[in-house]
One Martini backbone bead per residue (centre of mass of N, CA, C, O) as a GRO file, in nm:
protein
  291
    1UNK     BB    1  -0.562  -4.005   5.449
    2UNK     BB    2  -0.837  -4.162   5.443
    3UNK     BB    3  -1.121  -4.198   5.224
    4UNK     BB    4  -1.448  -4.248   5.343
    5UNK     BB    5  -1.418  -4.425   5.169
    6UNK     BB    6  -1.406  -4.813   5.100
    7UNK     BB    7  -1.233  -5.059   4.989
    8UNK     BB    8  -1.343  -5.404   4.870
    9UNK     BB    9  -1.245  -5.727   4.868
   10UNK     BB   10  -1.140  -6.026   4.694
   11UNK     BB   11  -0.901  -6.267   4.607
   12UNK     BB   12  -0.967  -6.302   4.298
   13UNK     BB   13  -0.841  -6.037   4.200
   14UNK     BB   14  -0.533  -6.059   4.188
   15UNK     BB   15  -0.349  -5.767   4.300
   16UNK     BB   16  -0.101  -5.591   4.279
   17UNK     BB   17   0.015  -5.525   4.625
   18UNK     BB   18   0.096  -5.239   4.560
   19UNK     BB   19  -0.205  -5.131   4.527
   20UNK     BB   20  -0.340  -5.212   4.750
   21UNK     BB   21  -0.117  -5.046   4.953
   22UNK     BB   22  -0.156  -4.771   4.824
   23UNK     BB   23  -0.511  -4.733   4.852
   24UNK     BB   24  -0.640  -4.951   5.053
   25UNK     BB   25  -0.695  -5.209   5.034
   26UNK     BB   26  -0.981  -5.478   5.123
   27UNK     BB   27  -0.888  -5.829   5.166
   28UNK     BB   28  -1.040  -6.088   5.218
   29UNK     BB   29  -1.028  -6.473   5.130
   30UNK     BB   30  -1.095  -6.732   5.076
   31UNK     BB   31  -1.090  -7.056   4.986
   32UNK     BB   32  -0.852  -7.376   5.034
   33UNK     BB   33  -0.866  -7.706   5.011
   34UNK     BB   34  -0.582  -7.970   5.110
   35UNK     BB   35  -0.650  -8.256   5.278
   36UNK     BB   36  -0.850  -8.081   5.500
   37UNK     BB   37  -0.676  -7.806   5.495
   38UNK     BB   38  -0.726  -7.506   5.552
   39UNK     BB   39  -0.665  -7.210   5.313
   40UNK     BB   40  -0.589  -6.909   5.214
   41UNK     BB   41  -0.528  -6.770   4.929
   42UNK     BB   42  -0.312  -6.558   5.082
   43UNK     BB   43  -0.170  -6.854   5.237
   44UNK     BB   44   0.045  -7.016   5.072
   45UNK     BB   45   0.226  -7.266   5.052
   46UNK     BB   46   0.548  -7.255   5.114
   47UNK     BB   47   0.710  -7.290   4.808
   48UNK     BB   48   0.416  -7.330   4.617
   49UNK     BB   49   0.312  -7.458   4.329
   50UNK     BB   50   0.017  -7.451   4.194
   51UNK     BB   51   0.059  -7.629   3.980
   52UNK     BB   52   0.184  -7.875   4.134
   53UNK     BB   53  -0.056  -7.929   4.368
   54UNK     BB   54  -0.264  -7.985   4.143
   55UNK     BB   55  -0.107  -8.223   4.014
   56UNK     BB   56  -0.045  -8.396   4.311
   57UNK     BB   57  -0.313  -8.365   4.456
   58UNK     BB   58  -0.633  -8.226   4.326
   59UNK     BB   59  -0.790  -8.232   4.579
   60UNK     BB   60  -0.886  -7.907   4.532
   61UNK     BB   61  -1.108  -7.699   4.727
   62UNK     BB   62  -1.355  -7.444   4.813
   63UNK     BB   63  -1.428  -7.131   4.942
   64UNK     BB   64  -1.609  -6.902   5.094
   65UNK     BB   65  -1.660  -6.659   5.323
   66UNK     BB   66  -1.747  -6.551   5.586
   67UNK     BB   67  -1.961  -6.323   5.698
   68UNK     BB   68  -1.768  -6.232   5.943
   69UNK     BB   69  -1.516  -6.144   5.767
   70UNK     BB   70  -1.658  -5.910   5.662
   71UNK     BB   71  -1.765  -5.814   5.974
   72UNK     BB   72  -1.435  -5.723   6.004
   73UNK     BB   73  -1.384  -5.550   5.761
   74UNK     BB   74  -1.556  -5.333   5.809
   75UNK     BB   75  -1.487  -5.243   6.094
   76UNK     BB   76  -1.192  -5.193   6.016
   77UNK     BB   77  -1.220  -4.969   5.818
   78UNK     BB   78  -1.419  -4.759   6.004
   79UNK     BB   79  -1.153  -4.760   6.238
   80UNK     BB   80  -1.015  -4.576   5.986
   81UNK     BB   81  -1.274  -4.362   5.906
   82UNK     BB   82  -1.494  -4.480   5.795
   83UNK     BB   83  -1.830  -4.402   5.653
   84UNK     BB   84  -1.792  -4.595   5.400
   85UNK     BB   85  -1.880  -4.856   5.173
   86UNK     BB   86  -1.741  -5.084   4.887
   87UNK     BB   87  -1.810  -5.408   4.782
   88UNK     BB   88  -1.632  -5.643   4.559
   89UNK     BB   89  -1.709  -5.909   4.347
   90UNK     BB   90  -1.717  -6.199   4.260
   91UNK     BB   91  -1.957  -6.412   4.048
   92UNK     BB   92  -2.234  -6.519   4.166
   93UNK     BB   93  -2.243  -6.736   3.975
   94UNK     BB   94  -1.935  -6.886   4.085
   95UNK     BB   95  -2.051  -6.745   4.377
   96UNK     BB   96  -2.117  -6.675   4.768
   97UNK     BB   97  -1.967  -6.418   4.821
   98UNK     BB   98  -2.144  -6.199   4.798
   99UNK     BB   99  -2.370  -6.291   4.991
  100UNK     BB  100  -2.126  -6.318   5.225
  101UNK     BB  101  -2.118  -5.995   5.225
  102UNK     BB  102  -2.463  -5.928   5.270
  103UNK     BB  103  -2.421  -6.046   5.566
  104UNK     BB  104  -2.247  -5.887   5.698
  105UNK     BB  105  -2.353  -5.624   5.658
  106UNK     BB  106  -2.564  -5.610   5.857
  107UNK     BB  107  -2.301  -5.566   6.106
  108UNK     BB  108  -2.219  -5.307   6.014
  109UNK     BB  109  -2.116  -4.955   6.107
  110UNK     BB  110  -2.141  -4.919   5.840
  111UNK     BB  111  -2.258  -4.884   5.552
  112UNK     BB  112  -2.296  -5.086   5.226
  113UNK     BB  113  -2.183  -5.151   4.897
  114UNK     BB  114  -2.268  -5.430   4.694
  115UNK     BB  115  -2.066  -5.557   4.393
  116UNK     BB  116  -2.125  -5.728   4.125
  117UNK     BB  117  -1.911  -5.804   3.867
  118UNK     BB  118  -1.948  -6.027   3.696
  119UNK     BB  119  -1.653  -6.166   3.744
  120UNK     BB  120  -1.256  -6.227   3.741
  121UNK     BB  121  -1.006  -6.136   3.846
  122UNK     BB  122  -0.907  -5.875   3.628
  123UNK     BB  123  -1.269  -5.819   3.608
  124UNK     BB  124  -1.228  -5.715   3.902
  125UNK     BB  125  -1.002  -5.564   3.950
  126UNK     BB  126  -1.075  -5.307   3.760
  127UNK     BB  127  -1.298  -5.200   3.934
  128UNK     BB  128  -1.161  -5.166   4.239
  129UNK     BB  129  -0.971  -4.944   4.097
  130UNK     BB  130  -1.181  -4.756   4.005
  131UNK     BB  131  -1.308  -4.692   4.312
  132UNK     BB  132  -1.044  -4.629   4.450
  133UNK     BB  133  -1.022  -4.376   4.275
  134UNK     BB  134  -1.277  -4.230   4.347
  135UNK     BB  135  -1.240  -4.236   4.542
  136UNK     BB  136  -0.981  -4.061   4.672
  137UNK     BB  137  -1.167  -3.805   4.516
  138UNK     BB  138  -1.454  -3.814   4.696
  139UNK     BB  139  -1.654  -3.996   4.640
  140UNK     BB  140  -1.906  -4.125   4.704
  141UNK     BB  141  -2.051  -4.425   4.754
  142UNK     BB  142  -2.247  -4.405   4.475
  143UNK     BB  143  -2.004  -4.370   4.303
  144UNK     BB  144  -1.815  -4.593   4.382
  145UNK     BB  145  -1.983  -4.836   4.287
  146UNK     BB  146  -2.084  -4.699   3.985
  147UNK     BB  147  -1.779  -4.703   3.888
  148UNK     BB  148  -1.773  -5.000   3.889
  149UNK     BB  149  -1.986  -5.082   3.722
  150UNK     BB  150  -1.847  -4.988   3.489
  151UNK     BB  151  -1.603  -5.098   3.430
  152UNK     BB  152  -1.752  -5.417   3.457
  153UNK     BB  153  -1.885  -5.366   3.187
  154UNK     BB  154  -1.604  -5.283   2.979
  155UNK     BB  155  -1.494  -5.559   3.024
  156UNK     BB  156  -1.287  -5.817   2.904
  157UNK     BB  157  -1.271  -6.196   2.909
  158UNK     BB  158  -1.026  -6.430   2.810
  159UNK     BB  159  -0.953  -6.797   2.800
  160UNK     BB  160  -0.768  -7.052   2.851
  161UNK     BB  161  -0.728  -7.392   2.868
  162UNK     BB  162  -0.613  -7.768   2.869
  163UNK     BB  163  -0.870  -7.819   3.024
  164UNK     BB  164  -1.162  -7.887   3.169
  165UNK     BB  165  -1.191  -8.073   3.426
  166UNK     BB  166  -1.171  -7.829   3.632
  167UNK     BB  167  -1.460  -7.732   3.546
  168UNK     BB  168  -1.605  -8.045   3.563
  169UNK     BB  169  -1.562  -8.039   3.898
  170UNK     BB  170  -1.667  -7.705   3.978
  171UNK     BB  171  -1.948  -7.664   3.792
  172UNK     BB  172  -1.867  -7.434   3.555
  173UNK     BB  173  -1.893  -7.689   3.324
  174UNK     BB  174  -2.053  -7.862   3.143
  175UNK     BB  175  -2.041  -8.239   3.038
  176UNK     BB  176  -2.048  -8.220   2.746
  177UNK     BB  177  -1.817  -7.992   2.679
  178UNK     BB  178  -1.580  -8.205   2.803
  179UNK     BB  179  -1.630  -8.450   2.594
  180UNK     BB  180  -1.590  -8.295   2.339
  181UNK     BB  181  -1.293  -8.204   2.409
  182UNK     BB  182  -1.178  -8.493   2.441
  183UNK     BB  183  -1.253  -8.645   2.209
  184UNK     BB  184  -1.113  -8.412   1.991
  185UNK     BB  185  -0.859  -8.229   2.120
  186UNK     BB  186  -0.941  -7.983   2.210
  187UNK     BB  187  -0.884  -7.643   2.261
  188UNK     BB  188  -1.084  -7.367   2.490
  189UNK     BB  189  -1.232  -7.068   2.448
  190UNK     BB  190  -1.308  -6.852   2.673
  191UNK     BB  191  -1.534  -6.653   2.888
  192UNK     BB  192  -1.767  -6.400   2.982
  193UNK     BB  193  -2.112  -6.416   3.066
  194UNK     BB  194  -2.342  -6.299   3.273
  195UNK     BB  195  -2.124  -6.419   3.494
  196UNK     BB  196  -1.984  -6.649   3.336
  197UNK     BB  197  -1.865  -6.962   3.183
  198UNK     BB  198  -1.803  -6.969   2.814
  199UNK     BB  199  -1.799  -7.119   2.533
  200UNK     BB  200  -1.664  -6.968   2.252
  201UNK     BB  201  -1.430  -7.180   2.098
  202UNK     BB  202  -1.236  -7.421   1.896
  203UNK     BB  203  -0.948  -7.574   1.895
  204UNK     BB  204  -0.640  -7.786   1.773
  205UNK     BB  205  -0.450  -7.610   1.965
  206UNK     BB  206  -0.205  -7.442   2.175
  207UNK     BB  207  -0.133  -7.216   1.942
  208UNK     BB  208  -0.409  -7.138   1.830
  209UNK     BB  209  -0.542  -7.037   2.101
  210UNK     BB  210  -0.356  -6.815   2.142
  211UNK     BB  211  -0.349  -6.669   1.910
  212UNK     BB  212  -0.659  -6.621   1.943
  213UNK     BB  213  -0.632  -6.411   2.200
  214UNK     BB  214  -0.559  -6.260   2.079
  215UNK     BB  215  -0.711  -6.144   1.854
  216UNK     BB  216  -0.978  -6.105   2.106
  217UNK     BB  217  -0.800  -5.846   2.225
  218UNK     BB  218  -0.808  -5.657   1.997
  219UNK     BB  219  -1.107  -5.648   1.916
  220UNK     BB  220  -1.172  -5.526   2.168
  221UNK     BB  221  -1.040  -5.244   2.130
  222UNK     BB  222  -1.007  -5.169   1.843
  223UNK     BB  223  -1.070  -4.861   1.705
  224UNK     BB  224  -0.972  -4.541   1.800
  225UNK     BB  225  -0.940  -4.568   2.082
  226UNK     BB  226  -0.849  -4.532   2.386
  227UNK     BB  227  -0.763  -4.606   2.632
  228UNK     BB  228  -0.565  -4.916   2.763
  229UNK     BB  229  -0.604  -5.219   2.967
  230UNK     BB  230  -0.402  -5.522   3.026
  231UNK     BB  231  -0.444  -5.857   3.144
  232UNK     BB  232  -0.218  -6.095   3.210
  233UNK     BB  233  -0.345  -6.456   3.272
  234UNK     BB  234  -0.203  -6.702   3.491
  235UNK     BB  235  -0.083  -7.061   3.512
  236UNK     BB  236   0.223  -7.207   3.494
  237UNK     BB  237   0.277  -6.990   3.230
  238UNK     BB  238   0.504  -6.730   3.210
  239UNK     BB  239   0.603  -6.734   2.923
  240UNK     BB  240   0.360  -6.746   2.768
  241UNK     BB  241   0.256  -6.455   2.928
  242UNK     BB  242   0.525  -6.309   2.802
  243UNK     BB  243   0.455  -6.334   2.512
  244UNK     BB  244   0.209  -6.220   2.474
  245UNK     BB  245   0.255  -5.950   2.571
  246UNK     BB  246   0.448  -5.881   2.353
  247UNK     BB  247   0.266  -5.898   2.152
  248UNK     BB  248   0.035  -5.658   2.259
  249UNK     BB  249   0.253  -5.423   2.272
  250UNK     BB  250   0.239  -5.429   1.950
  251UNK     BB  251  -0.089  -5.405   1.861
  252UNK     BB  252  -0.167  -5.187   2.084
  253UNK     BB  253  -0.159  -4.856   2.066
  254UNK     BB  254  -0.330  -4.773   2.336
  255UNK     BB  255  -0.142  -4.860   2.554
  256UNK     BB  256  -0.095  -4.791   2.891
  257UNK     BB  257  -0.129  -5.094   3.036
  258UNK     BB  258   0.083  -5.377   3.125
  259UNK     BB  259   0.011  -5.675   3.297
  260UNK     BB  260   0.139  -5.948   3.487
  261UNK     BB  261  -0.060  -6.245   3.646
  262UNK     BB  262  -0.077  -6.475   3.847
  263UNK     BB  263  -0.270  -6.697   3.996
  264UNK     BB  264  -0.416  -6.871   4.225
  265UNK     BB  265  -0.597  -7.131   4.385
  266UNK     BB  266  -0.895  -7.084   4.352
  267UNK     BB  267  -0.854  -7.059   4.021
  268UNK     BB  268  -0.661  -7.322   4.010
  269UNK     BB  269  -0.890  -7.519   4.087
  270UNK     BB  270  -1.057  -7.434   3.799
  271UNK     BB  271  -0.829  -7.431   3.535
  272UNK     BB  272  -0.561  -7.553   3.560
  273UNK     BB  273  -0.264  -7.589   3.451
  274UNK     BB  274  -0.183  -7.310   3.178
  275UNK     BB  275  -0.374  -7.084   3.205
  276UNK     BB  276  -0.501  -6.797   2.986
  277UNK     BB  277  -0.534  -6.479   3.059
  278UNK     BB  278  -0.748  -6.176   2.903
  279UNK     BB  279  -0.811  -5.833   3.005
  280UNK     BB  280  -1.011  -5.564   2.926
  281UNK     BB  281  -0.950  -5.208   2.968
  282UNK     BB  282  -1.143  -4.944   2.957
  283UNK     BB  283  -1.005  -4.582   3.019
  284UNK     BB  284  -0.908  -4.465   3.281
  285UNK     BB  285  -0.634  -4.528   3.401
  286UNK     BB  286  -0.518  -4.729   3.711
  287UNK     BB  287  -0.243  -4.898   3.673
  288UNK     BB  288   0.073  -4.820   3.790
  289UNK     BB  289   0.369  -4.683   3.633
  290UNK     BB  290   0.550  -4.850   3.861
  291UNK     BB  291   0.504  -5.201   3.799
   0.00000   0.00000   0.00000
């Protein structure tokens, strides 16, 4: 029996299908422009790695989902027993897609409480777990926003990419700071602060941007803490992204859970194949023991 809370999403939380599909989680999908193409983000041409695409084809841009899609998906958790609603999206700062849940909402036959989680990724993805744990548990609507909401707040995410050239061709990092790493041949390594997206460091290889990242991941976690979650997030970077993790489940002993997740088109369309982020979350372990 579903729960009366439904919990929504978009797809750039990137949640291993597993999650999705055990919660009964819906999942929106943006969209990514390719060739004048349209296709939604869950619905990548098959057989194509997102990072070859990015490579051959270069003009991959993206769009936010119509409000009608959010007022599809609500209709749809309501006839399947919802009484209430609560949508969970990337930041703001971002994307329009909060304002085109909040308008589709609009629409919808039950109540919907949406939520801007101020982050990306599995910084999205683990608000989503915390929201799914609590409805599953009976918590009102009120609960389950709240649940997403704190855990949004203390969720940490850290990420390198090889260029910033795709972040300040779709307008998230200023052209100052891309200038600046090219001429010095920096690799950067960013946060989220804010809901935006923030050069952090600064360094000369692209083994020390790694290895500061791990560094960056553990000092988040700090010392006596309760359990954690991790999850390591790569665009075309596997070995990397494998090697990392096997690196912080020796350094983190609070480690409750890590997974290794690609990110799809519409993130790797602003961050460029290469790319490798960790995100950090504390509390209450969220995501199943059998992935």
């Amino acid at each position: 029996m579903s729960p009366p809370v439904a919990v929504v999403t978009d797809s750039t939380a990137y949640l291993p299908p597993e999650e999705i599909s055990r919660r009964g989680i819906v999942v929106v999908p943006l969209q990514m422009i390719v060739g004048g193409r349209p296709l939604d983000d869950t619905a990548w041409i098959e057989g194509t790695s997102v990072g070859d695409a990015l490579r051959e084809r270069g003009q991959v841009t993206t769009s936010m989902p119509a409000p009608r899609r959010f007022t599809d998906a609500y209709a749809e958790a309501a006839a399947r027993g919802a009484t209430g609603i609560v949508s969970i999206h990337l930041s703001a700062e971002m994307s329009g897609t909060v304002e085109a849940a909040r308008a589709g909402a609009e629409h919808s036959p039950v109540p919907v409480d949406v939520v801007d989680s101020r982050s990306i990724a599995m910084g999205l993805g683990f608000p989503v777990l915390a929201a799914a744990s609590a409805a599953a548990r009976g918590a009102t609507r009120t609960e389950v926003a709240d649940a997403a909401r704190r855990r949004a707040e203390s969720v940490r995410s850290f990420f390198y990419v090889d260029t910033l050239e795709y972040l300040r061709r779709g307008g998230r990092i200023g052209a100052a700071e891309t200038l600046l790493g090219s001429a010095l041949m920096i690799k950067p390594i960013l946060h989220i602060s804010g809901g935006a997206i923030v050069p952090l460091e600064k360094v000369r290889t692209a083994s020390r941007a790694i290895a500061r990242l791990e560094d960056l991941a553990v000092e988040a976690v700090g010392t006596g803490a309760g359990p954690v979650e991790v999850a390591v997030q790569h665009l075309a970077a596997r070995s990397r992204a494998d090697t990392l993790a096997a690196r912080l489940h020796r350094r983190i002993p609070a480690l409750a859970k890590l997974i290794v997740v690609e990110v799809g088109p519409v993130i790797g369309a602003h961050v460029g194949p290469g790319m490798l982020g960790i995100t950090v979350s504390a509390g209450e372990p969220l995501v199943s023991t059998d992935l």
